[in-house]
PDB file of C-alpha atoms and ligand atoms in Angstrom:
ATOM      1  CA  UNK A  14       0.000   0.000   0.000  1.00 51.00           C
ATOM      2  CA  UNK A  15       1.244   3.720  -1.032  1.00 53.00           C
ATOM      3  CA  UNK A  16       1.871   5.814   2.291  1.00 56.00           C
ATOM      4  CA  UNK A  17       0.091   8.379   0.921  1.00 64.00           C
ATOM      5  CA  UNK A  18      -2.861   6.376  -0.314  1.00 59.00           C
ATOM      6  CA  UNK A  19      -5.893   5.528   1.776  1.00 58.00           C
ATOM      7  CA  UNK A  20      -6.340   2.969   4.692  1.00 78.00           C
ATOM      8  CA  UNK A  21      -6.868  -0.644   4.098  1.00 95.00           C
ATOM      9  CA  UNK A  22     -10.402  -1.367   5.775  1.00 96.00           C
ATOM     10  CA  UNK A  23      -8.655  -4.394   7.714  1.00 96.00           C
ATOM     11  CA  UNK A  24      -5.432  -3.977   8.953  1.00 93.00           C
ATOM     12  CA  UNK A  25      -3.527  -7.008   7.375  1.00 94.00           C
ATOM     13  CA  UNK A  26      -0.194  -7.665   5.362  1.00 95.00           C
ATOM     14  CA  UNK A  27      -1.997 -10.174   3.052  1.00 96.00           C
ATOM     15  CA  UNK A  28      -3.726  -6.497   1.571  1.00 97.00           C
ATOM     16  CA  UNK A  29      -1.615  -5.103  -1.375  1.00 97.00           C
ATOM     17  CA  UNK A  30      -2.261  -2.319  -3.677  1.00 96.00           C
ATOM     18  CA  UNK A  31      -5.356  -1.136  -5.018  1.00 97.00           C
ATOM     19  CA  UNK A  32      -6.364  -2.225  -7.979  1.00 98.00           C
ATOM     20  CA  UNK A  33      -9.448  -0.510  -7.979  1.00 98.00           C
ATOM     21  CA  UNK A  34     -11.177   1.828  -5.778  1.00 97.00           C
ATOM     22  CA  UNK A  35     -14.542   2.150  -4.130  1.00 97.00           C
ATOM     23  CA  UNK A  36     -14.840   5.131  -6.096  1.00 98.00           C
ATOM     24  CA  UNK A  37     -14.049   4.098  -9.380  1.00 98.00           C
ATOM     25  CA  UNK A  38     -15.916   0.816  -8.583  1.00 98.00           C
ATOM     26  CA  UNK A  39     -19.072   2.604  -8.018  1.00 98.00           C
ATOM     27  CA  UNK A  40     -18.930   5.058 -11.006  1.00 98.00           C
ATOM     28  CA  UNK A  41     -18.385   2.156 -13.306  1.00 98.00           C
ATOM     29  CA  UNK A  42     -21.232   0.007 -11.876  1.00 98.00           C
ATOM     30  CA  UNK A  43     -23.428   3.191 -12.578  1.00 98.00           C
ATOM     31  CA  UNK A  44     -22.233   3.016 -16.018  1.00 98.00           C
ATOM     32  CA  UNK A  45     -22.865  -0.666 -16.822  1.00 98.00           C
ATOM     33  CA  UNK A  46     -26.547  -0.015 -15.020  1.00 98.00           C
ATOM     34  CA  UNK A  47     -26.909   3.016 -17.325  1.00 98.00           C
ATOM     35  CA  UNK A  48     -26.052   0.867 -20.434  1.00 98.00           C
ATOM     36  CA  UNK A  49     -27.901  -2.393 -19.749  1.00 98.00           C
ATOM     37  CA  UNK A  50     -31.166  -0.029 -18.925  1.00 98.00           C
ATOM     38  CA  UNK A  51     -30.543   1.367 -22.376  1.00 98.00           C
ATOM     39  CA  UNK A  52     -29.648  -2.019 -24.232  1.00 98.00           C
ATOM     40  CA  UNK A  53     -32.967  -3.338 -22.597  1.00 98.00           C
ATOM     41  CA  UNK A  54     -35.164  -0.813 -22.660  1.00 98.00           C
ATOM     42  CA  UNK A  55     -38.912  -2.701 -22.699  1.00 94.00           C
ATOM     43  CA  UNK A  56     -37.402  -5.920 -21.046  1.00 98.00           C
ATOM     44  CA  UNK A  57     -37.171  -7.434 -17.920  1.00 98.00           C
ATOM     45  CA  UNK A  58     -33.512  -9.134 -17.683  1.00 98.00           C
ATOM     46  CA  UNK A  59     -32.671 -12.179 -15.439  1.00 98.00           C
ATOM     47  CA  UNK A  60     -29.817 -11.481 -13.543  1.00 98.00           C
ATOM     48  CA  UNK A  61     -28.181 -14.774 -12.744  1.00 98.00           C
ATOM     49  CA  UNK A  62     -25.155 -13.384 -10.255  1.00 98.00           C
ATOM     50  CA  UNK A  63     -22.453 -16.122  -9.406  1.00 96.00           C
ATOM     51  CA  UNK A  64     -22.248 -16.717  -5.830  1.00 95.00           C
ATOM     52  CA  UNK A  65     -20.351 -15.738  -3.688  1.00 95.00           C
ATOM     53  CA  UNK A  66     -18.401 -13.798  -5.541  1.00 96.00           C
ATOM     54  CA  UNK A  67     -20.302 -11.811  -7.439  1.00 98.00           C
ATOM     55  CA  UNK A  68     -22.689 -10.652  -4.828  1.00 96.00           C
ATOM     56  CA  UNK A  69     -21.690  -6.868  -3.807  1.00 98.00           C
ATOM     57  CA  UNK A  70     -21.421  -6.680  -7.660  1.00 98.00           C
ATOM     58  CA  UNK A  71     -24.929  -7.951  -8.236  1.00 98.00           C
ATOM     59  CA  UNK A  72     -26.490  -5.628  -5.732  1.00 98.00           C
ATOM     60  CA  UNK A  73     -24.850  -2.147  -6.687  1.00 98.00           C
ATOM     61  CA  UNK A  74     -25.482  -3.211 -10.205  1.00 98.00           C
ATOM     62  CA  UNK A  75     -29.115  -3.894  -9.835  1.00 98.00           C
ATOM     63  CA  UNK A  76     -29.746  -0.710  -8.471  1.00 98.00           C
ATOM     64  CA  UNK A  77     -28.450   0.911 -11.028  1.00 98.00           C
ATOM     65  CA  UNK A  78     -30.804  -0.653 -13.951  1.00 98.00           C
ATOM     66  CA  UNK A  79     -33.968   1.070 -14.124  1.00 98.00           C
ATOM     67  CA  UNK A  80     -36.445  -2.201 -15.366  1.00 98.00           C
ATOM     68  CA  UNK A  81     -38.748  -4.399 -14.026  1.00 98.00           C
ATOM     69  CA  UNK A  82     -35.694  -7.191 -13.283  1.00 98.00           C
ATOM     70  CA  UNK A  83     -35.958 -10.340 -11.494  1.00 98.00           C
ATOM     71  CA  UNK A  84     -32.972 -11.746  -9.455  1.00 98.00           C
ATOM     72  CA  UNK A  85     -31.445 -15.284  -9.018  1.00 98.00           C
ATOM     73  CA  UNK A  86     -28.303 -16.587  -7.415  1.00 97.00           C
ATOM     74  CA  UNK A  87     -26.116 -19.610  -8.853  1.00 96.00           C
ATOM     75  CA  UNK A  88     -23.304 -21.228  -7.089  1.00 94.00           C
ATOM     76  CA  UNK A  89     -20.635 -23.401  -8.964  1.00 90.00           C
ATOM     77  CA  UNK A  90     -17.363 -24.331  -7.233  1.00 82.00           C
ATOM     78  CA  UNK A  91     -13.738 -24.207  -9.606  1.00 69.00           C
ATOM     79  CA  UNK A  92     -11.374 -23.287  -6.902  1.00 56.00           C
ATOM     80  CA  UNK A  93     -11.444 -24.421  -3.796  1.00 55.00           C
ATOM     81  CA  UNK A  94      -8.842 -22.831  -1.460  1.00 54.00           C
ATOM     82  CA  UNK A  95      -6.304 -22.141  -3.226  1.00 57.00           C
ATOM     83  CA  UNK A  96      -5.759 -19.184  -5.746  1.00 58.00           C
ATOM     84  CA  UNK A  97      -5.325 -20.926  -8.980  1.00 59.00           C
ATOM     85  CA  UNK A  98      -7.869 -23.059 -10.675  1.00 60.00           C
ATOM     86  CA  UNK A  99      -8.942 -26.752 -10.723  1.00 59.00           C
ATOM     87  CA  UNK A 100      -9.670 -27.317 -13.684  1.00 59.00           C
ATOM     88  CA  UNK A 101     -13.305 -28.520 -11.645  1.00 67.00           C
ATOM     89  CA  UNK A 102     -16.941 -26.675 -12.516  1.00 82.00           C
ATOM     90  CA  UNK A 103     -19.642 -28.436 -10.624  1.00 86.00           C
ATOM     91  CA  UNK A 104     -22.894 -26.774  -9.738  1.00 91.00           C
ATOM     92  CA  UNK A 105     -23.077 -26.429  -6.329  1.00 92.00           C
ATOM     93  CA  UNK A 106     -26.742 -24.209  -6.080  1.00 95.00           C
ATOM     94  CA  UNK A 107     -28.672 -24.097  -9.188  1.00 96.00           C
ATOM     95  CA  UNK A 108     -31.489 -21.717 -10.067  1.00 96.00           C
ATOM     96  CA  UNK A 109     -35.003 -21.217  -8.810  1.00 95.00           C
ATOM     97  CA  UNK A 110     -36.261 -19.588 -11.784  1.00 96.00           C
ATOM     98  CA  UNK A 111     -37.095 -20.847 -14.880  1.00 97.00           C
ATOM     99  CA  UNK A 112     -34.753 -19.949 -18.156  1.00 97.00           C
ATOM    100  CA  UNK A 113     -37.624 -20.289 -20.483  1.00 97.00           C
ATOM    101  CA  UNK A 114     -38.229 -17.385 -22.865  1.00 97.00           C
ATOM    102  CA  UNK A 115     -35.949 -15.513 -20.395  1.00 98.00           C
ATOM    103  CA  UNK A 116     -33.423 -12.455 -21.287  1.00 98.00           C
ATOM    104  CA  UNK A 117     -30.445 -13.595 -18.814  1.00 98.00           C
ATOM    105  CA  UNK A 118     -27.217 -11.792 -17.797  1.00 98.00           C
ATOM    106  CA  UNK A 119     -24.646 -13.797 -15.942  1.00 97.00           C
ATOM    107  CA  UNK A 120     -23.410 -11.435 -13.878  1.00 98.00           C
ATOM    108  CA  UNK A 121     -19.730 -13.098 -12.527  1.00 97.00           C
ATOM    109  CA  UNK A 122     -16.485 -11.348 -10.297  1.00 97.00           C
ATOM    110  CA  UNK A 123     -14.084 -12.416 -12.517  1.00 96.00           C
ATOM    111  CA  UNK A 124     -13.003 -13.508 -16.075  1.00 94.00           C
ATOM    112  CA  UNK A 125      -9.796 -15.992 -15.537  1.00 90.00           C
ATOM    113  CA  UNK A 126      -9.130 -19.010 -17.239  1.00 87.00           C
ATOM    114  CA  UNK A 127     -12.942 -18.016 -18.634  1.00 88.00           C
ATOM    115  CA  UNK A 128     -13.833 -21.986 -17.531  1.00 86.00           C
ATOM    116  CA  UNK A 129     -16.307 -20.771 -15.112  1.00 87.00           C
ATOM    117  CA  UNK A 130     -17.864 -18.607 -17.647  1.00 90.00           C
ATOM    118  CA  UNK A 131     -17.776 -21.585 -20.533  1.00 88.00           C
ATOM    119  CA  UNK A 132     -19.388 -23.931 -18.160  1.00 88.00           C
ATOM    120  CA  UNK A 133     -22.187 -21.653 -17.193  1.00 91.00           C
ATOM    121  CA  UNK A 134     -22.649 -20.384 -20.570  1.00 91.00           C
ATOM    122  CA  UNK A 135     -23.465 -24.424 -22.009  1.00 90.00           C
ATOM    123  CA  UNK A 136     -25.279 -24.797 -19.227  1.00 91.00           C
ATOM    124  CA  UNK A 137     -27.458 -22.337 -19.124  1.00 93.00           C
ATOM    125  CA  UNK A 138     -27.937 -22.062 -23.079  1.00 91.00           C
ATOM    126  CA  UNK A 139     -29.402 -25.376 -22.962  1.00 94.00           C
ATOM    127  CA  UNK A 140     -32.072 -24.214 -20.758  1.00 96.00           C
ATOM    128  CA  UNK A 141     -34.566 -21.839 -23.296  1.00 95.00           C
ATOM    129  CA  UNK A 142     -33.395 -18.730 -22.770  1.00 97.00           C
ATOM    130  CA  UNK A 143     -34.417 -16.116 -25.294  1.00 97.00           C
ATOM    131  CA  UNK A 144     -30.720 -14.218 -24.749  1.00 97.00           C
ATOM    132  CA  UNK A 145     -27.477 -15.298 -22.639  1.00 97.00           C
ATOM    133  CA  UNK A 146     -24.790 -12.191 -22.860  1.00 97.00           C
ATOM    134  CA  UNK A 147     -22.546 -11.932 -19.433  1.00 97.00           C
ATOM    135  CA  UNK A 148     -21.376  -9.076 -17.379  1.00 98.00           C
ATOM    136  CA  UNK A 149     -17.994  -9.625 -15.627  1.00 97.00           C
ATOM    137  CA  UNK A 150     -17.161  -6.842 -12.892  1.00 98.00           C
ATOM    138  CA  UNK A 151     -13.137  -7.876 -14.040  1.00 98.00           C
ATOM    139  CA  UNK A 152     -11.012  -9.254 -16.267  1.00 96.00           C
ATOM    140  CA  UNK A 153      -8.469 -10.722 -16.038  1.00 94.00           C
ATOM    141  CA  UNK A 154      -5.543  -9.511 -18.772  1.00 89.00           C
ATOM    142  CA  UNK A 155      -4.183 -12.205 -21.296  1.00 77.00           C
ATOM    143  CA  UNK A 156      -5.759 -15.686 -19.817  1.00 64.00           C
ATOM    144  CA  UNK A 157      -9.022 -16.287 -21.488  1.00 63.00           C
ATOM    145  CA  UNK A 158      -8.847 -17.063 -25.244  1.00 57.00           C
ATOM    146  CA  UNK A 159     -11.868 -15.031 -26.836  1.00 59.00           C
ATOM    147  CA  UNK A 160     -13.346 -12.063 -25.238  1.00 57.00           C
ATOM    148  CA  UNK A 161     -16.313 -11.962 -27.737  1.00 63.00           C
ATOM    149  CA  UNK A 162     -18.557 -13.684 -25.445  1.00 81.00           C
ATOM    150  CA  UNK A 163     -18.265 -10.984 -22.617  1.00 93.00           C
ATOM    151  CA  UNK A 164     -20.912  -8.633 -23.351  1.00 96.00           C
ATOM    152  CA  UNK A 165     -20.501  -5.916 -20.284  1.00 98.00           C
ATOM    153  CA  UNK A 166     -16.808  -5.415 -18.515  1.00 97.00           C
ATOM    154  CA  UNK A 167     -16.188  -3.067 -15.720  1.00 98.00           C
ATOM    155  CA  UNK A 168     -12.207  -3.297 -15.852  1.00 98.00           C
ATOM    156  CA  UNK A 169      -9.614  -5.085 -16.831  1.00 96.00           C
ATOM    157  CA  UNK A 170      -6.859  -6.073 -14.879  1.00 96.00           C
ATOM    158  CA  UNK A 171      -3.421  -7.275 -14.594  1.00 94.00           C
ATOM    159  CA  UNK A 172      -2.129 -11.081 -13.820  1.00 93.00           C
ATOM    160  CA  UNK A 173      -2.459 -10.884 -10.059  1.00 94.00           C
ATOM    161  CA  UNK A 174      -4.541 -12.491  -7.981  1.00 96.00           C
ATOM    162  CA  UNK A 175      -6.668  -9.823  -6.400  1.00 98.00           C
ATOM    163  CA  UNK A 176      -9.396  -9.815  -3.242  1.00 98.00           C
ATOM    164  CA  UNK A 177     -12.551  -7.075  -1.990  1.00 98.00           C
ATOM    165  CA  UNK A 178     -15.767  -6.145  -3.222  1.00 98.00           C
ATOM    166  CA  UNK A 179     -16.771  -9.759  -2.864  1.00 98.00           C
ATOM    167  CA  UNK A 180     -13.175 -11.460  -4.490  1.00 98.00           C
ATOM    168  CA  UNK A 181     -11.725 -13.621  -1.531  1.00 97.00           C
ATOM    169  CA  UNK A 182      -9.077 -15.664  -0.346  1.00 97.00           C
ATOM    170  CA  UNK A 183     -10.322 -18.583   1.322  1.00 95.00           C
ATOM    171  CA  UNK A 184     -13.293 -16.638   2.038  1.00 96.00           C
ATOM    172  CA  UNK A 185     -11.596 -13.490   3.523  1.00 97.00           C
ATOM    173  CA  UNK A 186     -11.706  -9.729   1.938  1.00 98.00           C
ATOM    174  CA  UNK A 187     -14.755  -9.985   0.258  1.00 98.00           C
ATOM    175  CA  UNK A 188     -16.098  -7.161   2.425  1.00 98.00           C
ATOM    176  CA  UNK A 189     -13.518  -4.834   1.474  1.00 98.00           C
ATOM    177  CA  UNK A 190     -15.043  -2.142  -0.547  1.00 97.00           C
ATOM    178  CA  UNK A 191     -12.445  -2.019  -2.943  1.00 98.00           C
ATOM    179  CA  UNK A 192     -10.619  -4.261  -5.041  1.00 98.00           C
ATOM    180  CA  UNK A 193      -6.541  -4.717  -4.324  1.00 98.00           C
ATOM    181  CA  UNK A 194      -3.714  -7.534  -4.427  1.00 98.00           C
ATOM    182  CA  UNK A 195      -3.516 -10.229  -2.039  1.00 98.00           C
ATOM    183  CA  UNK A 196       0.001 -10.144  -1.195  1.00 97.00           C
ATOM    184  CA  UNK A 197      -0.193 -13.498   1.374  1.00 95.00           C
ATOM    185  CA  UNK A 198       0.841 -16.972   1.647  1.00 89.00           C
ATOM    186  CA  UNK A 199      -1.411 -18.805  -1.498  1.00 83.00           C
TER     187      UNK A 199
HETATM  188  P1  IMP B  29     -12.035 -18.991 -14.167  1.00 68.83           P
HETATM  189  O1  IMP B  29     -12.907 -20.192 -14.268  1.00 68.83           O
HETATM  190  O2  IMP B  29     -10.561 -19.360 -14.241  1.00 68.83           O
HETATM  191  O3  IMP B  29     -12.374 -17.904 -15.174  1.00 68.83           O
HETATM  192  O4  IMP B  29     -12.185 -18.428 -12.703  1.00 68.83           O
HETATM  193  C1  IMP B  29     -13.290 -17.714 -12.359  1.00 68.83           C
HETATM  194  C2  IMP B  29     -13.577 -17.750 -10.875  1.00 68.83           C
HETATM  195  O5  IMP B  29     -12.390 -17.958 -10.100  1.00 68.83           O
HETATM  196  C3  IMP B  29     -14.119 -16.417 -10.440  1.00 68.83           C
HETATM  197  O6  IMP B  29     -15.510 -16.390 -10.549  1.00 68.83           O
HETATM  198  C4  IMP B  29     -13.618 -16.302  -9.020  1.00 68.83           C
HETATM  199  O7  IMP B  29     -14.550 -16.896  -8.136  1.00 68.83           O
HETATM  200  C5  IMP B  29     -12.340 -17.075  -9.000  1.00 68.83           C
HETATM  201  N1  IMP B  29     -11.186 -16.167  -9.170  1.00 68.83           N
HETATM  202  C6  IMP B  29     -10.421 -16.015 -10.270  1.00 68.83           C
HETATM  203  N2  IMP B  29      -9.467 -15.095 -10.088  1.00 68.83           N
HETATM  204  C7  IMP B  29      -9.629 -14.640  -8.830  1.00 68.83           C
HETATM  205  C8  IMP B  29      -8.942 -13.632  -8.038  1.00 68.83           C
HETATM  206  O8  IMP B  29      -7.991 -12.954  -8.460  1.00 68.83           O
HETATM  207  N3  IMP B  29      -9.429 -13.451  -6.781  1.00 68.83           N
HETATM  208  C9  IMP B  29     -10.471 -14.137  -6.261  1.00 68.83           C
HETATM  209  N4  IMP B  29     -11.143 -15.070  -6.972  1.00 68.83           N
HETATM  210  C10 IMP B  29     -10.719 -15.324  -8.235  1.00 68.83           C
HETATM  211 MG1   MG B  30     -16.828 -16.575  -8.760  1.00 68.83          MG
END
């Protein structure tokens, strides 16, 4: 952390630099509202947001789309505790609501290895929706292979691994309300 820059929340040497701050976090959320509202207009989207970590991302951005949109919550596990991938996507909560004729937005944390995303995307697409696009808070630079399948991006980000605004380490951080590095032991 800079001296001169602001206070970590939680007073910790795994916190590293700010990647992103609350600031900058909200005014972008307000953007990506703005545009879905406009994109649409006369609709009522699905948000699907990826638990857990796309939950503070899910809220702020549903207040910030002015439609009639309903809410559900998904939960797949791919990571475990430990900061890089397994390689594993299993569904570990599935959806109330029914896809069927449905405009859905996946709304995720994080673009990585984009596995997560390719999994849920199949999945869900077999289901009847009427439209599938996604809407990643962050990407990650230089992983994924194609970026043509992310409809809405708030920012993208260097190769570290990074924690706050609902990103965790072993389920720490994610009430930070910014995003930084996690500079501990992986
Ligand atoms: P992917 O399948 O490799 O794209 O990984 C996506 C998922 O891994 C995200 O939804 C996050 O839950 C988790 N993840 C990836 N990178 C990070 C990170 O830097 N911090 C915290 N979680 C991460
Ligand atoms: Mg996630």
């Amino acid at each position: 952390m800079p001296p001169e820059g602001p206070p970590h929340l939680i007073d910790s040497p795994d916190l590293g630099e700010i990647i992103v701050d609350a600031e900058a976090l909200q005014a972008r959320v307000a953007e990506l509202g703005a545009q879905i509202t406009r994109d649409y207009a006369d609709r009522a989207p699905l948000l699907i947001g990826v638990l857990k970590g796309a939950m503070m991302f899910m809220t702020d951005l549903a207040r910030h789309i002015a439609l009639p949109l309903e809410i559900d919550f998904m939960a797949v596990s791919s990571y475990g505790n430990a900061t890089r991938t397994s390689g594993v996507v299993r569904i570990v909560k599935d959806l109330d609501i029914d896809l069927t004729g449905r405009d859905v937005i996946i709304v995720e944390d994080i673009v990585d290895s984009g596995l997560t995303l390719s999994y849920l995307r199949r999945t869900l697409a077999a289901r009847g929706a009427a439209s599938l696009e996604v809407c990643a808070l962050l990407v990650r630079e230089g992983l994924q292979k194609t970026d043509d399948e992310l409809r809405y991006v708030g920012f993208r980000i260097p190769p570290k691994f990074v924690i706050g605004y609902g990103l965790d380490f072993a389920e720490k951080y994610r009430n930070l309300p910014y995003v930084c590095t996690f500079e501990g032991e992986a």
